[in-house]
Tab-separated table of C-alpha atoms in Angstrom:
chain	number	residue	atom	x	y	z
A	1	UNK	CA	41.745	49.650	-58.279
A	2	UNK	CA	40.218	52.959	-59.328
A	3	UNK	CA	37.086	54.602	-58.153
A	4	UNK	CA	35.781	54.625	-61.892
A	5	UNK	CA	36.754	50.102	-62.082
A	6	UNK	CA	34.866	49.355	-58.828
A	7	UNK	CA	31.381	52.058	-60.761
A	8	UNK	CA	31.806	49.534	-64.264
A	9	UNK	CA	32.606	46.371	-61.968
A	10	UNK	CA	28.677	46.776	-60.574
A	11	UNK	CA	27.530	47.595	-64.037
A	12	UNK	CA	29.128	44.297	-65.196
A	13	UNK	CA	27.349	41.905	-62.584
A	14	UNK	CA	24.620	43.312	-63.292
A	15	UNK	CA	24.697	43.149	-66.796
A	16	UNK	CA	25.554	39.555	-66.122
A	17	UNK	CA	22.560	39.170	-63.881
A	18	UNK	CA	20.300	39.835	-66.654
A	19	UNK	CA	21.480	38.052	-69.127
A	20	UNK	CA	20.714	34.285	-68.408
A	21	UNK	CA	16.665	35.775	-68.775
A	22	UNK	CA	18.376	37.545	-72.057
A	23	UNK	CA	18.457	34.375	-73.562
A	24	UNK	CA	16.035	32.362	-72.219
A	25	UNK	CA	14.083	35.213	-74.285
A	26	UNK	CA	15.674	34.141	-77.545
A	27	UNK	CA	13.415	30.560	-77.810
A	28	UNK	CA	10.143	32.894	-76.866
A	29	UNK	CA	7.475	32.519	-79.498
A	30	UNK	CA	5.657	35.879	-81.119
A	31	UNK	CA	2.706	35.862	-79.316
A	32	UNK	CA	5.357	35.571	-75.969
A	33	UNK	CA	7.618	38.822	-77.470
A	34	UNK	CA	4.423	40.727	-77.890
A	35	UNK	CA	2.710	40.259	-74.621
A	36	UNK	CA	7.248	41.420	-73.016
A	37	UNK	CA	6.356	44.463	-75.317
A	38	UNK	CA	3.199	45.846	-74.151
A	39	UNK	CA	4.107	44.893	-69.900
A	40	UNK	CA	7.450	46.725	-71.085
A	41	UNK	CA	6.003	49.489	-73.029
A	42	UNK	CA	3.368	50.606	-70.273
A	43	UNK	CA	6.020	50.644	-67.622
A	44	UNK	CA	7.965	52.717	-69.864
A	45	UNK	CA	5.554	55.121	-70.639
A	46	UNK	CA	4.263	55.234	-66.918
A	47	UNK	CA	7.605	56.162	-65.740
A	48	UNK	CA	7.543	58.702	-69.140
A	49	UNK	CA	4.780	60.335	-67.985
A	50	UNK	CA	5.590	60.762	-64.049
A	51	UNK	CA	9.325	61.645	-64.332
A	52	UNK	CA	9.568	63.686	-67.691
A	53	UNK	CA	8.579	67.315	-68.292
A	54	UNK	CA	8.774	66.835	-71.606
A	55	UNK	CA	6.966	63.095	-71.974
A	56	UNK	CA	4.553	63.939	-69.556
A	57	UNK	CA	3.128	67.050	-71.980
A	58	UNK	CA	3.051	64.862	-74.943
A	59	UNK	CA	1.747	61.572	-73.341
A	60	UNK	CA	-0.880	63.514	-71.514
A	61	UNK	CA	-3.807	61.983	-73.415
A	62	UNK	CA	-2.468	58.412	-72.618
A	63	UNK	CA	-2.822	56.123	-70.416
A	64	UNK	CA	-0.109	53.459	-69.654
A	65	UNK	CA	-2.164	51.183	-68.126
A	66	UNK	CA	-4.210	50.349	-71.251
A	67	UNK	CA	-1.750	51.361	-73.918
A	68	UNK	CA	-1.556	48.650	-76.735
A	69	UNK	CA	1.052	48.193	-79.129
A	70	UNK	CA	-1.703	49.260	-82.374
A	71	UNK	CA	-1.837	52.749	-80.631
A	72	UNK	CA	1.622	53.804	-80.679
A	73	UNK	CA	1.276	55.637	-83.764
A	74	UNK	CA	-0.648	58.266	-81.374
A	75	UNK	CA	2.603	59.477	-79.717
A	76	UNK	CA	4.586	61.338	-82.323
A	77	UNK	CA	8.172	60.702	-83.024
A	78	UNK	CA	11.546	62.504	-81.793
A	79	UNK	CA	14.245	62.565	-83.681
A	80	UNK	CA	17.901	63.726	-82.800
A	81	UNK	CA	17.434	67.577	-83.196
A	82	UNK	CA	14.181	67.076	-80.940
A	83	UNK	CA	16.143	65.383	-78.101
A	84	UNK	CA	18.804	68.105	-78.401
A	85	UNK	CA	16.948	71.091	-78.442
A	86	UNK	CA	14.042	69.467	-75.521
A	87	UNK	CA	17.387	67.797	-73.650
A	88	UNK	CA	16.608	68.670	-70.000
A	89	UNK	CA	13.193	68.122	-69.940
A	90	UNK	CA	13.436	64.668	-71.383
A	91	UNK	CA	15.649	63.551	-68.528
A	92	UNK	CA	13.725	62.038	-64.993
A	93	UNK	CA	16.696	63.111	-62.902
A	94	UNK	CA	16.793	66.469	-62.261
A	95	UNK	CA	19.712	66.521	-61.407
A	96	UNK	CA	20.887	66.570	-65.074
A	97	UNK	CA	21.414	69.051	-67.145
A	98	UNK	CA	22.567	69.305	-71.176
A	99	UNK	CA	24.883	72.077	-69.748
A	100	UNK	CA	26.747	70.310	-66.757
A	101	UNK	CA	26.395	66.869	-68.667
A	102	UNK	CA	28.731	68.567	-71.520
A	103	UNK	CA	30.986	70.396	-69.156
A	104	UNK	CA	31.458	66.610	-67.300
A	105	UNK	CA	32.464	65.711	-70.830
A	106	UNK	CA	34.908	68.280	-71.571
A	107	UNK	CA	36.519	67.516	-68.416
A	108	UNK	CA	37.293	63.637	-69.513
A	109	UNK	CA	38.625	64.954	-72.594
A	110	UNK	CA	40.449	67.460	-71.827
A	111	UNK	CA	42.164	64.902	-69.213
A	112	UNK	CA	40.752	66.635	-65.765
A	113	UNK	CA	38.372	64.103	-65.207
A	114	UNK	CA	39.156	60.197	-65.001
A	115	UNK	CA	35.528	59.130	-63.966
A	116	UNK	CA	33.416	58.310	-67.252
A	117	UNK	CA	30.490	57.685	-64.941
A	118	UNK	CA	28.856	61.282	-64.962
A	119	UNK	CA	27.313	61.641	-60.660
A	120	UNK	CA	29.194	58.283	-60.240
A	121	UNK	CA	26.038	56.510	-62.255
A	122	UNK	CA	25.430	57.810	-65.600
A	123	UNK	CA	27.435	56.708	-68.817
A	124	UNK	CA	26.954	60.159	-70.975
A	125	UNK	CA	27.615	59.211	-74.744
A	126	UNK	CA	28.330	61.790	-77.427
A	127	UNK	CA	28.258	60.794	-80.947
A	128	UNK	CA	27.985	62.622	-84.136
A	129	UNK	CA	25.664	59.179	-85.759
A	130	UNK	CA	25.174	58.313	-89.539
A	131	UNK	CA	24.717	62.205	-90.807
A	132	UNK	CA	27.304	63.090	-88.454
A	133	UNK	CA	25.115	65.537	-86.171
A	134	UNK	CA	26.224	65.757	-82.466
A	135	UNK	CA	23.861	64.174	-79.819
A	136	UNK	CA	24.187	63.374	-76.381
A	137	UNK	CA	22.945	60.371	-74.499
A	138	UNK	CA	22.652	59.060	-70.790
A	139	UNK	CA	23.430	55.194	-69.866
A	140	UNK	CA	21.960	54.290	-67.078
A	141	UNK	CA	23.192	51.029	-65.307
A	142	UNK	CA	19.783	48.920	-66.569
A	143	UNK	CA	20.017	50.438	-70.159
A	144	UNK	CA	23.898	49.047	-70.305
A	145	UNK	CA	22.603	45.887	-68.606
A	146	UNK	CA	20.551	44.902	-70.975
A	147	UNK	CA	22.184	46.494	-73.825
A	148	UNK	CA	25.508	44.054	-72.766
A	149	UNK	CA	22.993	41.184	-72.526
A	150	UNK	CA	21.392	41.981	-76.137
A	151	UNK	CA	25.222	42.271	-78.044
A	152	UNK	CA	26.412	38.931	-75.635
A	153	UNK	CA	23.264	36.947	-75.353
A	154	UNK	CA	23.811	34.944	-78.867
A	155	UNK	CA	27.337	34.491	-77.402
A	156	UNK	CA	26.869	33.065	-74.258
A	157	UNK	CA	24.152	31.028	-75.449
A	158	UNK	CA	26.437	28.662	-78.108
A	159	UNK	CA	28.934	28.715	-74.579
A	160	UNK	CA	26.357	27.190	-72.401
A	161	UNK	CA	25.825	24.292	-75.299
A	162	UNK	CA	29.565	23.972	-75.997
A	163	UNK	CA	31.900	25.641	-73.180
A	164	UNK	CA	35.093	27.089	-74.466
A	165	UNK	CA	38.377	25.012	-74.262
A	166	UNK	CA	41.096	27.544	-75.869
A	167	UNK	CA	42.753	30.149	-74.479
A	168	UNK	CA	39.614	32.326	-73.824
A	169	UNK	CA	41.002	36.188	-74.384
A	170	UNK	CA	38.757	38.677	-76.133
A	171	UNK	CA	40.795	41.321	-78.530
A	172	UNK	CA	38.535	43.910	-78.881
A	173	UNK	CA	39.135	46.525	-81.333
A	174	UNK	CA	36.553	49.754	-80.727
A	175	UNK	CA	37.071	53.706	-79.363
A	176	UNK	CA	40.450	53.295	-77.580
A	177	UNK	CA	38.651	56.213	-75.161
A	178	UNK	CA	35.887	55.759	-72.981
A	179	UNK	CA	34.172	58.764	-74.126
A	180	UNK	CA	32.584	56.621	-77.450
A	181	UNK	CA	30.520	53.887	-76.229
A	182	UNK	CA	32.059	50.887	-77.805
A	183	UNK	CA	34.721	51.793	-75.852
A	184	UNK	CA	32.460	51.308	-72.281
A	185	UNK	CA	30.283	48.024	-74.086
A	186	UNK	CA	31.883	45.395	-75.840
A	187	UNK	CA	35.087	45.415	-73.437
A	188	UNK	CA	32.334	43.233	-71.416
A	189	UNK	CA	32.587	40.008	-70.789
A	190	UNK	CA	29.747	37.537	-68.521
A	191	UNK	CA	32.740	35.015	-68.465
A	192	UNK	CA	35.002	36.174	-65.101
A	193	UNK	CA	37.821	34.188	-66.411
A	194	UNK	CA	37.855	35.625	-70.133
A	195	UNK	CA	41.117	38.070	-71.049
A	196	UNK	CA	40.040	41.267	-72.572
A	197	UNK	CA	42.295	43.369	-74.781
A	198	UNK	CA	41.260	46.487	-76.207
A	199	UNK	CA	43.106	47.864	-79.161
A	200	UNK	CA	42.278	51.740	-80.691
A	201	UNK	CA	40.500	51.195	-83.626
A	202	UNK	CA	42.692	53.826	-85.122
A	203	UNK	CA	46.183	51.867	-84.729
A	204	UNK	CA	48.277	51.284	-87.738
A	205	UNK	CA	47.027	47.726	-88.567
A	206	UNK	CA	50.697	46.687	-89.028
A	207	UNK	CA	50.630	47.460	-85.122
A	208	UNK	CA	47.516	45.946	-84.375
A	209	UNK	CA	48.829	42.886	-85.973
A	210	UNK	CA	51.527	43.034	-84.291
A	211	UNK	CA	49.635	43.061	-80.875
A	212	UNK	CA	47.462	40.058	-82.345
A	213	UNK	CA	50.037	38.067	-82.924
A	214	UNK	CA	51.112	38.186	-79.628
A	215	UNK	CA	48.358	38.074	-77.657
A	216	UNK	CA	46.807	34.713	-79.475
A	217	UNK	CA	42.855	35.622	-79.083
A	218	UNK	CA	39.917	33.200	-79.810
A	219	UNK	CA	37.817	35.926	-80.364
A	220	UNK	CA	37.629	39.323	-81.780
A	221	UNK	CA	35.446	41.878	-81.878
A	222	UNK	CA	35.682	44.797	-84.089
A	223	UNK	CA	34.783	47.397	-86.595
A	224	UNK	CA	33.966	45.772	-89.492
A	225	UNK	CA	36.519	47.941	-92.064
A	226	UNK	CA	39.182	46.650	-89.805
A	227	UNK	CA	37.775	43.554	-89.979
A	228	UNK	CA	38.556	43.478	-93.500
A	229	UNK	CA	42.152	44.894	-93.318
A	230	UNK	CA	42.833	41.872	-91.121
A	231	UNK	CA	41.629	38.953	-93.041
A	232	UNK	CA	43.558	40.629	-95.816
A	233	UNK	CA	46.762	40.513	-93.120
A	234	UNK	CA	45.689	36.943	-92.698
A	235	UNK	CA	45.371	35.616	-96.285
A	236	UNK	CA	48.560	37.485	-97.279
A	237	UNK	CA	50.092	35.110	-94.213
A	238	UNK	CA	51.304	38.226	-91.924
A	239	UNK	CA	48.427	38.013	-88.975
A	240	UNK	CA	48.760	34.323	-87.235
A	241	UNK	CA	46.461	33.533	-85.510
A	242	UNK	CA	43.472	31.443	-84.682
A	243	UNK	CA	40.107	32.805	-83.635
A	244	UNK	CA	36.732	30.890	-83.476
A	245	UNK	CA	34.561	33.862	-83.643
A	246	UNK	CA	34.548	37.067	-84.865
A	247	UNK	CA	31.783	40.087	-84.141
A	248	UNK	CA	31.402	43.203	-86.038
A	249	UNK	CA	29.577	46.246	-85.605
A	250	UNK	CA	29.714	49.867	-85.938
A	251	UNK	CA	29.427	49.625	-89.591
A	252	UNK	CA	28.203	48.112	-92.722
A	253	UNK	CA	29.660	44.409	-92.786
A	254	UNK	CA	30.328	43.340	-96.294
A	255	UNK	CA	30.302	40.232	-98.177
A	256	UNK	CA	33.505	40.088	-99.413
A	257	UNK	CA	34.564	40.547	-95.216
A	258	UNK	CA	32.881	37.304	-94.789
A	259	UNK	CA	34.100	35.503	-97.498
A	260	UNK	CA	37.551	36.762	-97.189
A	261	UNK	CA	36.904	35.585	-93.255
A	262	UNK	CA	35.895	32.435	-94.291
A	263	UNK	CA	38.525	32.069	-96.445
A	264	UNK	CA	41.278	32.971	-93.893
A	265	UNK	CA	39.824	31.164	-90.598
A	266	UNK	CA	37.357	28.656	-92.248
A	267	UNK	CA	34.719	30.898	-90.034
A	268	UNK	CA	31.946	33.665	-90.458
A	269	UNK	CA	31.568	37.021	-89.167
A	270	UNK	CA	28.535	37.302	-87.072
A	271	UNK	CA	27.246	41.081	-87.739
A	272	UNK	CA	25.434	43.758	-84.950
A	273	UNK	CA	23.847	46.704	-85.710
A	274	UNK	CA	23.017	49.514	-83.261
A	275	UNK	CA	22.824	53.281	-82.467
A	276	UNK	CA	23.663	54.847	-79.307
A	277	UNK	CA	20.598	55.968	-78.696
A	278	UNK	CA	18.605	52.704	-78.273
A	279	UNK	CA	22.508	50.565	-78.057
A	280	UNK	CA	22.462	47.258	-79.654
A	281	UNK	CA	19.745	46.543	-81.471
A	282	UNK	CA	20.491	42.936	-83.703
A	283	UNK	CA	22.848	40.486	-83.245
A	284	UNK	CA	23.071	38.176	-85.801
A	285	UNK	CA	23.186	33.885	-84.390
A	286	UNK	CA	24.649	30.933	-85.806
A	287	UNK	CA	21.835	30.537	-88.217
A	288	UNK	CA	23.305	33.293	-89.944
A	289	UNK	CA	19.902	34.013	-91.286
A	290	UNK	CA	20.235	38.156	-90.457
A	291	UNK	CA	20.284	40.201	-87.573
A	292	UNK	CA	17.804	39.350	-85.356
A	293	UNK	CA	16.120	42.201	-84.208
A	294	UNK	CA	15.802	42.675	-79.858
A	295	UNK	CA	12.382	43.169	-79.621
A	296	UNK	CA	11.747	41.599	-76.639
A	297	UNK	CA	13.971	44.914	-75.365
A	298	UNK	CA	12.799	47.377	-78.030
A	299	UNK	CA	9.573	47.682	-80.105
A	300	UNK	CA	10.955	48.750	-84.232
A	301	UNK	CA	8.236	50.128	-86.672
A	302	UNK	CA	9.302	50.256	-89.915
A	303	UNK	CA	8.171	53.328	-92.455
A	304	UNK	CA	8.261	53.320	-96.097
A	305	UNK	CA	9.554	56.894	-97.626
A	306	UNK	CA	6.584	58.397	-97.194
A	307	UNK	CA	6.009	57.869	-93.924
A	308	UNK	CA	3.637	54.794	-94.059
A	309	UNK	CA	4.205	51.768	-91.519
A	310	UNK	CA	5.311	48.341	-92.943
A	311	UNK	CA	5.816	45.410	-90.796
A	312	UNK	CA	8.186	44.444	-93.316
A	313	UNK	CA	10.730	44.685	-96.806
A	314	UNK	CA	12.859	47.111	-97.470
A	315	UNK	CA	12.324	50.570	-95.332
A	316	UNK	CA	13.373	54.427	-95.799
A	317	UNK	CA	13.884	54.134	-92.144
A	318	UNK	CA	12.839	52.957	-88.455
A	319	UNK	CA	11.049	54.719	-85.253
A	320	UNK	CA	12.179	52.693	-81.981
A	321	UNK	CA	11.186	53.370	-78.637
A	322	UNK	CA	13.224	51.587	-76.355
A	323	UNK	CA	12.172	49.892	-73.280
A	324	UNK	CA	14.814	49.330	-70.650
A	325	UNK	CA	16.689	52.163	-69.244
A	326	UNK	CA	14.617	55.154	-67.525
A	327	UNK	CA	16.757	57.925	-67.083
A	328	UNK	CA	16.157	59.207	-71.010
A	329	UNK	CA	13.421	57.692	-72.132
A	330	UNK	CA	13.211	56.800	-76.055
A	331	UNK	CA	9.734	56.914	-77.634
A	332	UNK	CA	9.479	56.138	-80.831
A	333	UNK	CA	12.913	57.764	-81.855
A	334	UNK	CA	13.498	57.966	-85.613
A	335	UNK	CA	16.367	55.869	-86.834
A	336	UNK	CA	17.344	57.103	-90.217
A	337	UNK	CA	19.020	53.216	-91.150
A	338	UNK	CA	17.289	52.065	-94.050
A	339	UNK	CA	16.748	47.956	-93.387
A	340	UNK	CA	15.261	45.321	-95.169
A	341	UNK	CA	12.894	43.517	-92.531
A	342	UNK	CA	11.977	40.081	-92.254
A	343	UNK	CA	9.187	37.736	-91.132
A	344	UNK	CA	9.672	36.362	-87.522
A	345	UNK	CA	11.079	32.432	-87.489
A	346	UNK	CA	14.345	31.293	-88.259
A	347	UNK	CA	16.984	29.314	-85.244
A	348	UNK	CA	18.293	31.803	-83.531
A	349	UNK	CA	15.233	33.480	-82.383
A	350	UNK	CA	11.740	32.455	-83.846
A	351	UNK	CA	9.717	34.877	-82.303
A	352	UNK	CA	11.424	38.021	-83.989
A	353	UNK	CA	11.897	39.215	-87.138
A	354	UNK	CA	15.195	39.918	-88.793
A	355	UNK	CA	16.952	42.476	-90.469
A	356	UNK	CA	19.101	40.803	-93.622
A	357	UNK	CA	20.493	44.620	-94.970
A	358	UNK	CA	21.104	47.861	-93.345
A	359	UNK	CA	21.784	50.567	-95.879
A	360	UNK	CA	22.454	54.743	-95.272
A	361	UNK	CA	25.853	53.635	-92.564
A	362	UNK	CA	29.117	54.254	-94.619
A	363	UNK	CA	32.452	54.759	-93.120
A	364	UNK	CA	35.450	54.686	-95.366
A	365	UNK	CA	39.168	54.674	-94.650
A	366	UNK	CA	41.605	57.337	-95.554
A	367	UNK	CA	44.046	55.492	-97.431
A	368	UNK	CA	48.016	57.883	-98.343
A	369	UNK	CA	50.197	57.982	-101.120
A	370	UNK	CA	52.913	56.451	-98.437
A	371	UNK	CA	50.522	53.525	-97.927
A	372	UNK	CA	48.981	54.850	-94.463
A	373	UNK	CA	45.457	54.515	-93.780
A	374	UNK	CA	43.881	56.324	-91.267
A	375	UNK	CA	40.161	55.041	-89.752
A	376	UNK	CA	37.168	57.028	-89.184
A	377	UNK	CA	37.228	56.809	-85.322
A	378	UNK	CA	40.716	58.975	-85.254
A	379	UNK	CA	38.327	61.845	-86.718
A	380	UNK	CA	34.947	60.691	-84.757
A	381	UNK	CA	37.046	60.232	-81.412
A	382	UNK	CA	37.819	64.396	-81.349
A	383	UNK	CA	34.743	65.651	-83.578
A	384	UNK	CA	32.351	63.942	-81.493
A	385	UNK	CA	33.378	65.298	-77.732
A	386	UNK	CA	32.942	69.634	-78.654
A	387	UNK	CA	28.808	70.686	-77.282
A	388	UNK	CA	29.937	73.355	-79.884
A	389	UNK	CA	30.075	71.363	-82.806
A	390	UNK	CA	26.753	70.713	-84.622
A	391	UNK	CA	27.570	68.648	-87.668
A	392	UNK	CA	30.948	67.846	-88.950
A	393	UNK	CA	32.479	66.633	-92.419
A	394	UNK	CA	36.213	65.535	-93.272
A	395	UNK	CA	37.781	66.154	-96.155
A	396	UNK	CA	40.723	63.717	-96.910
A	397	UNK	CA	44.145	65.699	-98.356
A	398	UNK	CA	47.113	64.849	-99.551
A	399	UNK	CA	49.095	64.935	-96.574
A	400	UNK	CA	45.866	65.236	-93.678
A	401	UNK	CA	41.953	66.637	-93.337
A	402	UNK	CA	40.457	69.506	-94.327
A	403	UNK	CA	37.850	69.675	-92.031
A	404	UNK	CA	33.965	71.614	-92.492
A	405	UNK	CA	31.973	72.136	-89.115
A	406	UNK	CA	28.670	73.621	-88.091
A	407	UNK	CA	28.245	74.975	-84.629
A	408	UNK	CA	26.086	77.172	-82.377
A	409	UNK	CA	28.828	79.289	-80.517
A	410	UNK	CA	32.404	80.068	-80.945
A	411	UNK	CA	34.904	77.442	-80.989
A	412	UNK	CA	38.420	77.305	-81.483
A	413	UNK	CA	39.754	75.680	-84.239
A	414	UNK	CA	43.381	75.830	-83.587
A	415	UNK	CA	42.455	72.942	-80.291
A	416	UNK	CA	40.981	70.978	-82.886
A	417	UNK	CA	43.603	71.239	-85.437
A	418	UNK	CA	46.462	70.336	-82.753
A	419	UNK	CA	44.449	67.544	-81.876
A	420	UNK	CA	43.759	65.758	-84.995
A	421	UNK	CA	47.415	66.499	-86.209
A	422	UNK	CA	49.199	64.873	-83.304
A	423	UNK	CA	46.810	61.483	-83.869
A	424	UNK	CA	47.419	61.331	-87.313
A	425	UNK	CA	50.891	61.879	-86.785
A	426	UNK	CA	50.744	58.675	-83.852
A	427	UNK	CA	49.129	56.282	-86.029
A	428	UNK	CA	52.750	57.488	-88.699
A	429	UNK	CA	51.340	60.423	-91.242
A	430	UNK	CA	54.285	62.067	-91.783
A	431	UNK	CA	54.228	66.040	-91.194
A	432	UNK	CA	50.038	65.843	-91.513
A	433	UNK	CA	47.982	68.982	-92.203
A	434	UNK	CA	44.938	69.885	-91.137
A	435	UNK	CA	42.784	72.649	-92.108
A	436	UNK	CA	39.753	73.055	-89.232
A	437	UNK	CA	36.695	75.556	-90.966
A	438	UNK	CA	33.594	76.974	-89.677
A	439	UNK	CA	31.184	77.444	-92.113
A	440	UNK	CA	27.324	77.904	-93.380
A	441	UNK	CA	26.632	74.423	-94.472
A	442	UNK	CA	28.370	70.871	-95.960
A	443	UNK	CA	29.156	68.878	-98.924
A	444	UNK	CA	26.079	67.099	-99.782
A	445	UNK	CA	24.658	64.247	-102.675
A	446	UNK	CA	23.588	65.857	-105.797
A	447	UNK	CA	20.865	63.553	-105.779
A	448	UNK	CA	20.189	62.343	-102.558
A	449	UNK	CA	21.220	65.472	-100.341
A	450	UNK	CA	22.316	63.034	-97.555
A	451	UNK	CA	26.303	63.925	-95.860
A	452	UNK	CA	29.016	61.625	-96.420
A	453	UNK	CA	30.432	62.410	-93.490
A	454	UNK	CA	34.312	61.166	-94.541
A	455	UNK	CA	34.834	62.052	-97.960
A	456	UNK	CA	38.045	60.104	-100.044
A	457	UNK	CA	40.892	62.169	-102.166
A	458	UNK	CA	39.930	61.068	-105.387
A	459	UNK	CA	42.666	58.935	-107.285
């Protein structure tokens, strides 16, 4: 077994140890949830104040031992830009520096390093996020274990009540490289006997269909946009599998996809929501009453457009405090997703609030004249791994793409062009053309001023 795989196996074992208590917590009351939040929050603040130079300063007037949930607004929120500006001072391990982290990611990206764990214990997640603004975040063993437990506890709880009897095979359609967090997280399982097959999301749909027909999975975990394509393939008779559970992640799940899954297989899709910064934060249970917020692992503060905190209803953004993972504290981190939050209740987790809608995350496929469809992950996997890139925007062209970059230091655009051309060619696009340019600003919506990362070619 490769050294990396041995390290990953240890982390998966830790996830399996955390999972039973995470399942039990689904039945907690609201009072139990808030008591756990208070307990974990005090530990989180104490760790950050003692070990993070950034938070030692920010929390200087805070006494973690007596801190209450209602006191959180006393702590200023933090944005992705602030995290990147203060990276070395935020992390609690002095051996971690942004420069060394970027060097490690570059070595993994270029094939010079085969161990995705930095210093044999940290997983580094580089992401363009919903705005295309690059961020780099550290997952330690506790963060991975808790995040995986949140991800799989709904599914695992059902397995305890109704043990699976069919072929235990899960097909995971995600990033093809460990450079993206989906590759590290979603091909995890608490069941040692369950087989896992990873299919890169950038693979042409026809090839994904062929692979699934041969594999015959009973469960599928996939990006939402890929699921829509697979449902259509099943309805048209080209995809011949009988899954009993489908989970969607990373992108908005449409009602059309849900209806297509019911038409194709007679089952609904279990949706999930999260981010690299805080991990999976909401999962849909058997009641399909919305995404259950993991309030036993995080504190979620919702704010309106004016920045006023609200407990339920439409929110402009969320402020999240992650209560696990001590290496890179995330205390009142601003997520720009715009959810609709409903009160605690429901059969899946009565003590937790739920999200019934998430706005602000919309990735689209590029469809070319020859019928080829290209998933945004093809571009994200490349552009998110260069430390020089601050933000990016990808415009579809007739036979390829135009990529605009904002960088903070010189970058060799020829290498990026070559890499993207190769990827597009490998998925069937004939002689693709890619133009990469460094620009001063990116095109934004004239009314909302929001950045669309992927701009499709108009018909």
